[in-house]
mmCIF file of C-alpha atoms in Angstrom:
data_model
loop_
_atom_site.group_PDB
_atom_site.id
_atom_site.type_symbol
_atom_site.label_atom_id
_atom_site.label_comp_id
_atom_site.label_asym_id
_atom_site.label_seq_id
_atom_site.Cartn_x
_atom_site.Cartn_y
_atom_site.Cartn_z
ATOM 1 C CA UNK A 30 -9.177 -64.302 -201.498
ATOM 2 C CA UNK A 31 -7.732 -61.768 -203.644
ATOM 3 C CA UNK A 32 -9.540 -58.573 -204.264
ATOM 4 C CA UNK A 33 -8.213 -56.423 -206.938
ATOM 5 C CA UNK A 34 -9.906 -53.395 -205.700
ATOM 6 C CA UNK A 35 -8.376 -53.823 -202.276
ATOM 7 C CA UNK A 36 -5.022 -54.436 -203.705
ATOM 8 C CA UNK A 37 -5.130 -51.137 -205.715
ATOM 9 C CA UNK A 38 -6.372 -49.415 -202.689
ATOM 10 C CA UNK A 39 -3.641 -50.866 -200.539
ATOM 11 C CA UNK A 40 -1.182 -49.923 -203.177
ATOM 12 C CA UNK A 41 -2.476 -46.295 -203.104
ATOM 13 C CA UNK A 42 -2.210 -46.477 -199.364
ATOM 14 C CA UNK A 43 1.244 -47.878 -199.261
ATOM 15 C CA UNK A 44 2.182 -45.415 -202.112
ATOM 16 C CA UNK A 45 0.769 -42.799 -200.030
ATOM 17 C CA UNK A 46 2.538 -43.800 -196.921
ATOM 18 C CA UNK A 47 5.777 -44.277 -198.806
ATOM 19 C CA UNK A 48 5.312 -40.558 -200.074
ATOM 20 C CA UNK A 49 4.652 -39.337 -196.739
ATOM 21 C CA UNK A 50 7.556 -40.945 -195.180
ATOM 22 C CA UNK A 51 9.811 -39.670 -198.104
ATOM 23 C CA UNK A 52 8.307 -36.124 -197.439
ATOM 24 C CA UNK A 53 9.058 -36.461 -193.650
ATOM 25 C CA UNK A 54 12.730 -37.410 -194.684
ATOM 26 C CA UNK A 55 13.009 -34.422 -197.145
ATOM 27 C CA UNK A 56 11.343 -31.797 -194.823
ATOM 28 C CA UNK A 57 14.014 -32.214 -192.130
ATOM 29 C CA UNK A 58 16.714 -31.833 -194.583
ATOM 30 C CA UNK A 59 15.267 -28.543 -195.902
ATOM 31 C CA UNK A 60 14.843 -27.278 -192.322
ATOM 32 C CA UNK A 61 18.434 -28.129 -191.520
ATOM 33 C CA UNK A 62 19.510 -26.398 -194.816
ATOM 34 C CA UNK A 63 17.638 -23.119 -194.215
ATOM 35 C CA UNK A 64 18.876 -22.967 -190.611
ATOM 36 C CA UNK A 65 22.587 -22.864 -191.688
ATOM 37 C CA UNK A 66 21.680 -20.259 -194.288
ATOM 38 C CA UNK A 67 19.949 -18.103 -191.498
ATOM 39 C CA UNK A 68 22.837 -18.406 -189.079
ATOM 40 C CA UNK A 69 25.278 -17.391 -191.844
ATOM 41 C CA UNK A 70 23.161 -14.417 -192.760
ATOM 42 C CA UNK A 71 22.814 -13.392 -189.258
ATOM 43 C CA UNK A 72 26.523 -13.592 -188.664
ATOM 44 C CA UNK A 73 27.271 -11.636 -191.787
ATOM 45 C CA UNK A 74 24.605 -9.054 -190.776
ATOM 46 C CA UNK A 75 25.947 -8.729 -187.258
ATOM 47 C CA UNK A 76 29.622 -8.313 -188.674
ATOM 48 C CA UNK A 77 28.236 -5.562 -190.882
ATOM 49 C CA UNK A 78 26.328 -3.855 -188.087
ATOM 50 C CA UNK A 79 29.388 -4.251 -185.662
ATOM 51 C CA UNK A 80 31.628 -2.773 -188.435
ATOM 52 C CA UNK A 81 29.281 0.342 -188.857
ATOM 53 C CA UNK A 82 29.019 0.736 -185.150
ATOM 54 C CA UNK A 83 32.498 0.721 -184.653
ATOM 55 C CA UNK A 84 33.217 3.155 -187.545
ATOM 56 C CA UNK A 85 30.563 5.561 -185.795
ATOM 57 C CA UNK A 86 32.193 5.064 -182.338
ATOM 58 C CA UNK A 87 35.553 5.882 -183.774
ATOM 59 C CA UNK A 88 34.318 8.865 -185.549
ATOM 60 C CA UNK A 89 32.431 10.118 -182.514
ATOM 61 C CA UNK A 90 35.669 9.970 -180.474
ATOM 62 C CA UNK A 91 37.743 11.558 -182.857
ATOM 63 C CA UNK A 92 35.260 14.374 -183.372
ATOM 64 C CA UNK A 93 34.977 14.768 -179.578
ATOM 65 C CA UNK A 94 38.784 14.909 -179.196
ATOM 66 C CA UNK A 95 39.171 17.546 -182.058
ATOM 67 C CA UNK A 96 36.454 19.509 -180.291
ATOM 68 C CA UNK A 97 38.126 18.961 -176.868
ATOM 69 C CA UNK A 98 41.591 20.067 -178.298
ATOM 70 C CA UNK A 99 40.238 23.050 -180.000
ATOM 71 C CA UNK A 100 38.497 24.101 -176.704
ATOM 72 C CA UNK A 101 41.668 23.568 -174.826
ATOM 73 C CA UNK A 102 43.624 25.566 -177.464
ATOM 74 C CA UNK A 103 41.022 28.172 -177.300
ATOM 75 C CA UNK A 104 41.311 28.155 -173.321
ATOM 76 C CA UNK A 105 45.113 28.291 -173.653
ATOM 77 C CA UNK A 106 44.904 31.232 -176.057
ATOM 78 C CA UNK A 107 42.429 33.074 -173.616
ATOM 79 C CA UNK A 108 44.892 32.473 -170.797
ATOM 80 C CA UNK A 109 48.291 33.671 -172.607
ATOM 81 C CA UNK A 110 46.540 36.102 -174.887
ATOM 82 C CA UNK A 111 43.765 37.710 -172.918
ATOM 83 C CA UNK A 112 41.105 39.498 -175.174
ATOM 84 C CA UNK A 113 41.005 42.711 -173.125
ATOM 85 C CA UNK A 114 44.076 44.049 -171.494
ATOM 86 C CA UNK A 115 44.091 44.367 -167.640
ATOM 87 C CA UNK A 116 43.215 47.916 -166.729
ATOM 88 C CA UNK A 117 43.781 50.107 -163.689
ATOM 89 C CA UNK A 118 40.188 49.542 -162.591
ATOM 90 C CA UNK A 119 40.856 45.760 -162.529
ATOM 91 C CA UNK A 120 43.940 46.282 -160.457
ATOM 92 C CA UNK A 121 41.955 48.166 -157.948
ATOM 93 C CA UNK A 122 39.984 44.994 -157.305
ATOM 94 C CA UNK A 123 42.833 43.881 -155.145
ATOM 95 C CA UNK A 124 42.432 45.130 -151.638
ATOM 96 C CA UNK A 125 44.297 48.413 -151.493
ATOM 97 C CA UNK A 126 45.084 48.222 -148.129
ATOM 98 C CA UNK A 127 47.700 45.461 -148.553
ATOM 99 C CA UNK A 128 49.164 47.301 -151.678
ATOM 100 C CA UNK A 129 49.881 50.399 -149.610
ATOM 101 C CA UNK A 130 50.655 48.960 -146.200
ATOM 102 C CA UNK A 131 53.554 46.738 -147.791
ATOM 103 C CA UNK A 132 55.077 49.528 -149.381
ATOM 104 C CA UNK A 133 54.768 52.234 -146.877
ATOM 105 C CA UNK A 134 56.990 55.265 -147.910
ATOM 106 C CA UNK A 135 56.960 54.137 -151.474
ATOM 107 C CA UNK A 136 53.267 55.222 -152.188
ATOM 108 C CA UNK A 137 52.629 57.839 -154.856
ATOM 109 C CA UNK A 138 49.483 58.979 -153.022
ATOM 110 C CA UNK A 139 49.270 62.647 -152.495
ATOM 111 C CA UNK A 140 46.699 64.786 -150.542
ATOM 112 C CA UNK A 141 46.213 68.528 -149.622
ATOM 113 C CA UNK A 142 45.070 69.256 -146.124
ATOM 114 C CA UNK A 143 43.241 72.327 -144.895
ATOM 115 C CA UNK A 144 42.731 73.393 -141.342
ATOM 116 C CA UNK A 145 40.557 76.494 -140.141
ATOM 117 C CA UNK A 146 41.583 78.037 -136.949
ATOM 118 C CA UNK A 147 39.001 79.615 -134.407
ATOM 119 C CA UNK A 148 37.373 82.589 -135.886
ATOM 120 C CA UNK A 149 38.270 81.516 -139.528
ATOM 121 C CA UNK A 150 40.992 84.074 -139.745
ATOM 122 C CA UNK A 151 43.687 81.577 -140.443
ATOM 123 C CA UNK A 152 43.505 78.788 -142.824
ATOM 124 C CA UNK A 153 46.521 76.604 -143.081
ATOM 125 C CA UNK A 154 47.069 74.318 -146.202
ATOM 126 C CA UNK A 155 49.748 71.762 -146.961
ATOM 127 C CA UNK A 156 50.550 68.702 -148.964
ATOM 128 C CA UNK A 157 51.313 65.368 -147.527
ATOM 129 C CA UNK A 158 52.410 62.075 -149.019
ATOM 130 C CA UNK A 159 53.074 58.442 -147.491
ATOM 131 C CA UNK A 160 54.730 58.171 -144.107
ATOM 132 C CA UNK A 161 53.841 61.545 -142.838
ATOM 133 C CA UNK A 162 51.869 62.587 -139.739
ATOM 134 C CA UNK A 163 48.806 64.947 -139.661
ATOM 135 C CA UNK A 164 47.525 66.299 -136.328
ATOM 136 C CA UNK A 165 44.312 67.838 -135.892
ATOM 137 C CA UNK A 166 43.291 69.234 -132.492
ATOM 138 C CA UNK A 167 39.908 68.601 -130.868
ATOM 139 C CA UNK A 168 37.032 70.619 -132.407
ATOM 140 C CA UNK A 169 39.206 71.949 -135.260
ATOM 141 C CA UNK A 170 37.606 72.144 -138.762
ATOM 142 C CA UNK A 171 39.524 70.364 -141.449
ATOM 143 C CA UNK A 172 39.384 68.770 -144.679
ATOM 144 C CA UNK A 173 41.394 66.262 -146.656
ATOM 145 C CA UNK A 174 41.437 66.016 -150.568
ATOM 146 C CA UNK A 175 43.310 63.426 -152.754
ATOM 147 C CA UNK A 176 44.888 65.059 -155.701
ATOM 148 C CA UNK A 177 47.243 62.223 -156.840
ATOM 149 C CA UNK A 178 46.513 59.553 -159.386
ATOM 150 C CA UNK A 179 46.413 56.675 -156.734
ATOM 151 C CA UNK A 180 44.086 56.122 -153.743
ATOM 152 C CA UNK A 181 45.250 57.547 -150.376
ATOM 153 C CA UNK A 182 45.049 55.522 -147.282
ATOM 154 C CA UNK A 183 45.123 56.983 -143.867
ATOM 155 C CA UNK A 184 45.461 55.453 -140.673
ATOM 156 C CA UNK A 185 43.325 57.461 -138.050
ATOM 157 C CA UNK A 186 43.768 57.481 -134.216
ATOM 158 C CA UNK A 187 41.412 59.409 -132.139
ATOM 159 C CA UNK A 188 41.769 60.428 -128.539
ATOM 160 C CA UNK A 189 38.603 59.070 -127.170
ATOM 161 C CA UNK A 190 37.285 55.653 -125.880
ATOM 162 C CA UNK A 191 33.748 56.767 -126.221
ATOM 163 C CA UNK A 192 31.710 56.782 -129.400
ATOM 164 C CA UNK A 193 33.223 59.044 -131.952
ATOM 165 C CA UNK A 194 31.176 62.187 -132.676
ATOM 166 C CA UNK A 195 31.664 64.044 -136.026
ATOM 167 C CA UNK A 196 30.010 66.792 -137.629
ATOM 168 C CA UNK A 197 30.275 67.582 -141.398
ATOM 169 C CA UNK A 198 29.731 71.035 -142.950
ATOM 170 C CA UNK A 199 26.994 69.718 -145.330
ATOM 171 C CA UNK A 200 25.088 68.141 -142.297
ATOM 172 C CA UNK A 201 25.389 71.508 -140.551
ATOM 173 C CA UNK A 202 24.119 73.355 -143.503
ATOM 174 C CA UNK A 203 21.013 71.250 -144.100
ATOM 175 C CA UNK A 204 20.137 71.252 -140.232
ATOM 176 C CA UNK A 205 20.045 74.883 -140.308
ATOM 177 C CA UNK A 206 16.793 76.778 -140.965
ATOM 178 C CA UNK A 207 16.698 78.355 -144.312
ATOM 179 C CA UNK A 208 16.118 81.851 -143.237
ATOM 180 C CA UNK A 209 18.968 81.583 -140.627
ATOM 181 C CA UNK A 210 21.308 80.261 -143.305
ATOM 182 C CA UNK A 211 20.320 83.030 -145.582
ATOM 183 C CA UNK A 212 20.790 85.647 -142.850
ATOM 184 C CA UNK A 213 24.165 84.369 -141.991
ATOM 185 C CA UNK A 214 25.599 83.984 -145.549
ATOM 186 C CA UNK A 215 23.745 86.755 -147.193
ATOM 187 C CA UNK A 216 23.923 85.342 -150.564
ATOM 188 C CA UNK A 217 22.625 86.922 -153.574
ATOM 189 C CA UNK A 218 19.053 85.656 -154.142
ATOM 190 C CA UNK A 219 18.665 85.339 -150.335
ATOM 191 C CA UNK A 220 16.412 82.362 -149.147
ATOM 192 C CA UNK A 221 15.851 81.301 -152.697
ATOM 193 C CA UNK A 222 19.450 80.770 -153.298
ATOM 194 C CA UNK A 223 19.640 78.631 -149.991
ATOM 195 C CA UNK A 224 16.734 76.691 -151.405
ATOM 196 C CA UNK A 225 18.693 75.534 -154.617
ATOM 197 C CA UNK A 226 20.875 73.274 -152.389
ATOM 198 C CA UNK A 227 19.706 69.777 -152.471
ATOM 199 C CA UNK A 228 20.772 67.353 -149.901
ATOM 200 C CA UNK A 229 22.010 64.084 -151.440
ATOM 201 C CA UNK A 230 20.411 60.680 -150.486
ATOM 202 C CA UNK A 231 24.120 59.277 -149.863
ATOM 203 C CA UNK A 232 26.411 60.425 -147.064
ATOM 204 C CA UNK A 233 28.759 62.823 -148.419
ATOM 205 C CA UNK A 234 31.570 62.434 -145.826
ATOM 206 C CA UNK A 235 33.745 61.334 -148.363
ATOM 207 C CA UNK A 236 32.496 62.131 -151.885
ATOM 208 C CA UNK A 237 33.358 61.834 -155.592
ATOM 209 C CA UNK A 238 30.722 63.838 -157.760
ATOM 210 C CA UNK A 239 30.321 62.131 -161.150
ATOM 211 C CA UNK A 240 30.402 65.818 -162.696
ATOM 212 C CA UNK A 241 33.349 66.925 -160.748
ATOM 213 C CA UNK A 242 35.134 68.347 -163.602
ATOM 214 C CA UNK A 243 32.059 70.455 -164.498
ATOM 215 C CA UNK A 244 31.709 71.683 -161.007
ATOM 216 C CA UNK A 245 35.504 72.481 -160.039
ATOM 217 C CA UNK A 246 37.521 74.320 -162.572
ATOM 218 C CA UNK A 247 41.206 75.775 -162.017
ATOM 219 C CA UNK A 248 41.461 74.532 -158.446
ATOM 220 C CA UNK A 249 44.728 75.923 -157.022
ATOM 221 C CA UNK A 250 46.478 74.961 -153.691
ATOM 222 C CA UNK A 251 49.145 77.013 -151.778
ATOM 223 C CA UNK A 252 51.314 75.914 -149.244
ATOM 224 C CA UNK A 253 51.069 77.906 -146.023
ATOM 225 C CA UNK A 254 54.318 79.102 -144.330
ATOM 226 C CA UNK A 255 56.371 76.735 -142.265
ATOM 227 C CA UNK A 256 55.534 78.120 -138.963
ATOM 228 C CA UNK A 257 51.844 77.436 -139.629
ATOM 229 C CA UNK A 258 52.195 74.145 -141.192
ATOM 230 C CA UNK A 259 54.440 72.447 -138.714
ATOM 231 C CA UNK A 260 51.894 73.040 -136.015
ATOM 232 C CA UNK A 261 49.802 70.162 -137.768
ATOM 233 C CA UNK A 262 52.206 68.331 -139.730
ATOM 234 C CA UNK A 263 55.271 65.956 -138.918
ATOM 235 C CA UNK A 264 57.395 64.164 -141.440
ATOM 236 C CA UNK A 265 57.764 61.037 -139.547
ATOM 237 C CA UNK A 266 59.428 58.789 -142.191
ATOM 238 C CA UNK A 267 62.295 61.100 -142.486
ATOM 239 C CA UNK A 268 62.580 61.921 -138.697
ATOM 240 C CA UNK A 269 65.684 60.752 -136.642
ATOM 241 C CA UNK A 270 65.906 56.939 -136.348
ATOM 242 C CA UNK A 271 66.682 55.454 -133.083
ATOM 243 C CA UNK A 272 68.617 52.453 -133.812
ATOM 244 C CA UNK A 273 68.774 49.615 -131.336
ATOM 245 C CA UNK A 274 70.256 46.082 -131.690
ATOM 246 C CA UNK A 275 66.791 44.504 -132.606
ATOM 247 C CA UNK A 276 65.101 47.261 -134.409
ATOM 248 C CA UNK A 277 64.325 50.956 -135.092
ATOM 249 C CA UNK A 278 62.037 53.459 -133.612
ATOM 250 C CA UNK A 279 60.945 56.815 -135.163
ATOM 251 C CA UNK A 280 58.946 59.198 -133.201
ATOM 252 C CA UNK A 281 56.438 62.195 -133.611
ATOM 253 C CA UNK A 282 56.387 63.439 -129.940
ATOM 254 C CA UNK A 283 56.715 66.129 -127.380
ATOM 255 C CA UNK A 284 60.169 66.451 -126.363
ATOM 256 C CA UNK A 285 61.205 68.579 -123.066
ATOM 257 C CA UNK A 286 63.154 71.840 -124.247
ATOM 258 C CA UNK A 287 63.134 70.336 -127.799
ATOM 259 C CA UNK A 288 65.955 67.835 -127.218
ATOM 260 C CA UNK A 289 67.153 66.149 -130.423
ATOM 261 C CA UNK A 290 64.426 68.090 -132.604
ATOM 262 C CA UNK A 291 65.183 70.366 -135.507
ATOM 263 C CA UNK A 292 63.355 73.734 -135.708
ATOM 264 C CA UNK A 293 60.185 72.528 -137.436
ATOM 265 C CA UNK A 294 59.855 69.527 -135.309
ATOM 266 C CA UNK A 295 59.886 71.889 -132.190
ATOM 267 C CA UNK A 296 56.993 73.594 -133.623
ATOM 268 C CA UNK A 297 55.037 70.373 -133.906
ATOM 269 C CA UNK A 298 56.286 69.320 -130.382
ATOM 270 C CA UNK A 299 55.036 72.620 -128.846
ATOM 271 C CA UNK A 300 51.670 72.356 -130.567
ATOM 272 C CA UNK A 301 51.096 68.953 -128.983
ATOM 273 C CA UNK A 302 51.593 70.330 -125.660
ATOM 274 C CA UNK A 303 49.103 73.223 -126.400
ATOM 275 C CA UNK A 304 46.237 71.100 -127.096
ATOM 276 C CA UNK A 305 44.280 68.703 -124.588
ATOM 277 C CA UNK A 306 44.259 65.082 -125.390
ATOM 278 C CA UNK A 307 46.938 65.155 -127.857
ATOM 279 C CA UNK A 308 48.678 61.968 -129.328
ATOM 280 C CA UNK A 309 52.306 60.624 -129.536
ATOM 281 C CA UNK A 310 52.962 58.679 -132.645
ATOM 282 C CA UNK A 311 55.671 56.227 -133.604
ATOM 283 C CA UNK A 312 56.797 53.622 -136.058
ATOM 284 C CA UNK A 313 58.627 50.591 -134.553
ATOM 285 C CA UNK A 314 60.516 48.197 -136.850
ATOM 286 C CA UNK A 315 61.389 44.846 -135.103
ATOM 287 C CA UNK A 316 63.872 42.783 -136.801
ATOM 288 C CA UNK A 317 63.081 38.888 -137.626
ATOM 289 C CA UNK A 318 63.205 37.236 -134.281
ATOM 290 C CA UNK A 319 63.770 40.564 -132.363
ATOM 291 C CA UNK A 320 61.964 41.278 -129.266
ATOM 292 C CA UNK A 321 60.581 44.523 -127.778
ATOM 293 C CA UNK A 322 61.071 43.451 -124.251
ATOM 294 C CA UNK A 323 58.358 43.662 -121.399
ATOM 295 C CA UNK A 324 57.562 47.167 -120.510
ATOM 296 C CA UNK A 325 54.830 49.504 -119.536
ATOM 297 C CA UNK A 326 53.867 53.182 -119.888
ATOM 298 C CA UNK A 327 53.246 55.448 -116.866
ATOM 299 C CA UNK A 328 51.142 58.020 -118.722
ATOM 300 C CA UNK A 329 49.508 56.666 -121.693
ATOM 301 C CA UNK A 330 47.470 54.059 -123.330
ATOM 302 C CA UNK A 331 48.970 52.460 -126.446
ATOM 303 C CA UNK A 332 47.569 51.242 -129.601
ATOM 304 C CA UNK A 333 49.307 49.711 -132.523
ATOM 305 C CA UNK A 334 48.524 48.683 -136.187
ATOM 306 C CA UNK A 335 50.450 46.178 -138.074
ATOM 307 C CA UNK A 336 51.781 47.334 -141.392
ATOM 308 C CA UNK A 337 53.785 44.280 -142.327
ATOM 309 C CA UNK A 338 55.305 41.168 -140.906
ATOM 310 C CA UNK A 339 53.878 38.951 -138.022
ATOM 311 C CA UNK A 340 54.514 38.728 -134.391
ATOM 312 C CA UNK A 341 53.425 37.558 -130.850
ATOM 313 C CA UNK A 342 52.156 39.818 -128.239
ATOM 314 C CA UNK A 343 52.016 39.170 -124.603
ATOM 315 C CA UNK A 344 50.163 41.043 -121.990
ATOM 316 C CA UNK A 345 50.511 40.775 -118.235
ATOM 317 C CA UNK A 346 47.604 42.581 -116.375
ATOM 318 C CA UNK A 347 48.161 41.046 -113.073
ATOM 319 C CA UNK A 348 49.535 37.671 -111.440
ATOM 320 C CA UNK A 349 46.366 35.973 -112.502
ATOM 321 C CA UNK A 350 45.530 37.488 -115.905
ATOM 322 C CA UNK A 351 48.118 37.175 -118.685
ATOM 323 C CA UNK A 352 47.511 36.423 -122.324
ATOM 324 C CA UNK A 353 49.581 36.122 -125.681
ATOM 325 C CA UNK A 354 48.357 36.101 -129.226
ATOM 326 C CA UNK A 355 49.650 36.294 -132.830
ATOM 327 C CA UNK A 356 49.326 39.334 -134.860
ATOM 328 C CA UNK A 357 49.636 39.939 -138.577
ATOM 329 C CA UNK A 358 48.943 42.794 -141.298
ATOM 330 C CA UNK A 359 45.969 44.921 -140.530
ATOM 331 C CA UNK A 360 45.544 43.957 -136.989
ATOM 332 C CA UNK A 361 45.263 46.335 -134.022
ATOM 333 C CA UNK A 362 46.588 45.996 -130.589
ATOM 334 C CA UNK A 363 45.620 47.801 -127.384
ATOM 335 C CA UNK A 364 47.676 48.104 -124.084
ATOM 336 C CA UNK A 365 46.041 49.971 -121.199
ATOM 337 C CA UNK A 366 48.012 52.411 -119.294
ATOM 338 C CA UNK A 367 50.365 50.568 -116.819
ATOM 339 C CA UNK A 368 49.841 47.167 -118.533
ATOM 340 C CA UNK A 369 53.014 45.287 -119.096
ATOM 341 C CA UNK A 370 53.481 43.808 -122.622
ATOM 342 C CA UNK A 371 55.987 42.699 -125.062
ATOM 343 C CA UNK A 372 56.049 42.281 -128.745
ATOM 344 C CA UNK A 373 58.260 39.737 -130.573
ATOM 345 C CA UNK A 374 58.842 39.459 -134.407
ATOM 346 C CA UNK A 375 58.182 35.963 -135.664
ATOM 347 C CA UNK A 376 58.371 36.161 -139.353
ATOM 348 C CA UNK A 377 61.383 36.001 -141.745
ATOM 349 C CA UNK A 378 60.746 39.648 -142.637
ATOM 350 C CA UNK A 379 60.660 42.490 -140.162
ATOM 351 C CA UNK A 380 57.523 43.470 -138.211
ATOM 352 C CA UNK A 381 56.587 46.910 -138.834
ATOM 353 C CA UNK A 382 53.894 48.864 -136.662
ATOM 354 C CA UNK A 383 52.527 52.276 -136.238
ATOM 355 C CA UNK A 384 51.994 53.176 -132.541
ATOM 356 C CA UNK A 385 49.840 55.821 -131.004
ATOM 357 C CA UNK A 386 50.030 56.920 -127.301
ATOM 358 C CA UNK A 387 47.318 58.863 -125.447
ATOM 359 C CA UNK A 388 49.564 61.757 -124.236
ATOM 360 C CA UNK A 389 50.873 64.945 -125.711
ATOM 361 C CA UNK A 390 53.560 64.937 -122.907
ATOM 362 C CA UNK A 391 56.891 63.247 -122.982
ATOM 363 C CA UNK A 392 56.050 59.486 -122.814
ATOM 364 C CA UNK A 393 57.122 57.713 -119.802
ATOM 365 C CA UNK A 394 58.140 54.067 -120.218
ATOM 366 C CA UNK A 395 59.830 51.371 -118.016
ATOM 367 C CA UNK A 396 61.443 48.159 -119.454
ATOM 368 C CA UNK A 397 62.033 45.223 -117.489
ATOM 369 C CA UNK A 398 65.837 45.109 -117.668
ATOM 370 C CA UNK A 399 65.730 48.666 -116.370
ATOM 371 C CA UNK A 400 63.536 48.000 -113.355
ATOM 372 C CA UNK A 401 65.545 44.762 -112.540
ATOM 373 C CA UNK A 402 68.888 46.839 -112.484
ATOM 374 C CA UNK A 403 67.071 49.501 -110.425
ATOM 375 C CA UNK A 404 66.236 47.152 -107.869
ATOM 376 C CA UNK A 405 68.990 46.297 -105.164
ATOM 377 C CA UNK A 406 70.235 42.688 -105.342
ATOM 378 C CA UNK A 407 69.536 41.977 -101.721
ATOM 379 C CA UNK A 408 65.741 42.839 -102.415
ATOM 380 C CA UNK A 409 65.589 40.514 -105.471
ATOM 381 C CA UNK A 410 67.297 37.788 -103.586
ATOM 382 C CA UNK A 411 64.709 37.995 -100.831
ATOM 383 C CA UNK A 412 61.844 38.239 -103.374
ATOM 384 C CA UNK A 413 62.901 35.330 -105.585
ATOM 385 C CA UNK A 414 64.484 32.984 -102.908
ATOM 386 C CA UNK A 415 67.877 33.277 -104.865
ATOM 387 C CA UNK A 416 71.308 33.938 -103.505
ATOM 388 C CA UNK A 417 72.189 37.522 -103.891
ATOM 389 C CA UNK A 418 75.198 36.916 -106.133
ATOM 390 C CA UNK A 419 72.979 35.184 -108.659
ATOM 391 C CA UNK A 420 71.775 38.438 -109.637
ATOM 392 C CA UNK A 421 75.263 39.581 -110.826
ATOM 393 C CA UNK A 422 74.575 37.134 -113.967
ATOM 394 C CA UNK A 423 72.176 39.751 -115.203
ATOM 395 C CA UNK A 424 74.526 41.966 -117.340
ATOM 396 C CA UNK A 425 74.172 45.711 -118.111
ATOM 397 C CA UNK A 426 74.682 46.806 -121.519
ATOM 398 C CA UNK A 427 75.921 50.138 -122.869
ATOM 399 C CA UNK A 428 73.148 49.885 -125.637
ATOM 400 C CA UNK A 429 69.723 50.268 -124.885
ATOM 401 C CA UNK A 430 68.019 46.670 -125.007
ATOM 402 C CA UNK A 431 64.491 47.905 -125.393
ATOM 403 C CA UNK A 432 64.397 46.164 -128.771
ATOM 404 C CA UNK A 433 66.963 43.385 -128.922
ATOM 405 C CA UNK A 434 68.030 40.164 -130.665
ATOM 406 C CA UNK A 435 68.926 36.903 -129.137
ATOM 407 C CA UNK A 436 72.639 37.242 -127.690
ATOM 408 C CA UNK A 437 74.083 34.793 -130.333
ATOM 409 C CA UNK A 438 72.305 36.246 -133.254
ATOM 410 C CA UNK A 439 73.173 39.700 -132.086
ATOM 411 C CA UNK A 440 77.042 38.711 -131.890
ATOM 412 C CA UNK A 441 76.702 37.287 -135.576
ATOM 413 C CA UNK A 442 75.023 40.512 -136.674
ATOM 414 C CA UNK A 443 77.728 42.591 -135.135
ATOM 415 C CA UNK A 444 80.527 40.664 -136.887
ATOM 416 C CA UNK A 445 78.826 41.005 -140.093
#
């Protein structure tokens, strides 16, 4: 049975259903359409952002490079063109020891020395420069003042193995009661004047007051007569050179009857003998690869200080105690009396040392080749279990071999 109302409702339902299906079909199409647009926009935006980031990165790198190059140029400028010139105070930061020691004899340092004899009746003053020897007898009051533009460096040797005891003038003064000092010196103002002296907090053994110019004006120094000066002074660097095949020795020492000494050197020699516990000084230059052969001293301990070069030292105390070690600039060596020792130069440059011997008498030394030659062949043969004629292979030389070069090198040096 047909029902128009039902048919109309059905049409509406079908119509509505058809519209829904149409809508369903259209919606996916729209979604697909907007998704492509979104992807396009996102890609476009990403490209834009990437471009901006790339530009920023390139700009940042460029700016950093400019800054680095600018800084590098500034550093180069500072290196090649320092803002402030190097001054003498900057140069003095370098260890002056090595500046001086490597140029011994060329230093511009200059100092005045004063020595006060017993009773204070004689004061000896004299000027010294590099390479010269100063001798102060035990218990002799003395002073040293640098008067040059450069620092003065002194190598000091003392004739004692005990703790050194030294007394300075200011220490004596401030340790003396005020009334005793006033009665002894009798200054104007008496004790009140003595009380004006103030003891410094720092040791004044070596001093340089900040107001020195204000304190000292018109200081004058006068060289004493030679007969006084040469009792305490010896010009070692200009003394006689004892040339050997492997080096050179110069001496400041006592010589019996003044053999080989000039008039002024004789005064010094005699002065050494007059005082107890004097020293003999020497400089020794050992050529490269040269050897100061094994030897020992009968009457003195020996101490040495390396000025330049380097070397190897060997010490033979007994059959069971031997040692060797390397030495270089600034090193000190000590050889007890009667100890056999040798020194060899091991650098390309000469080994230069200052030696001090604990004697004011003529130094007595015995070298290895000397005591071999002085010992009869039959004694050596029996001692070393070698045939007597074997010891004829040890040659005798007309020149002293105390410092020598290897035989082949020595022949080359002679030919040149």
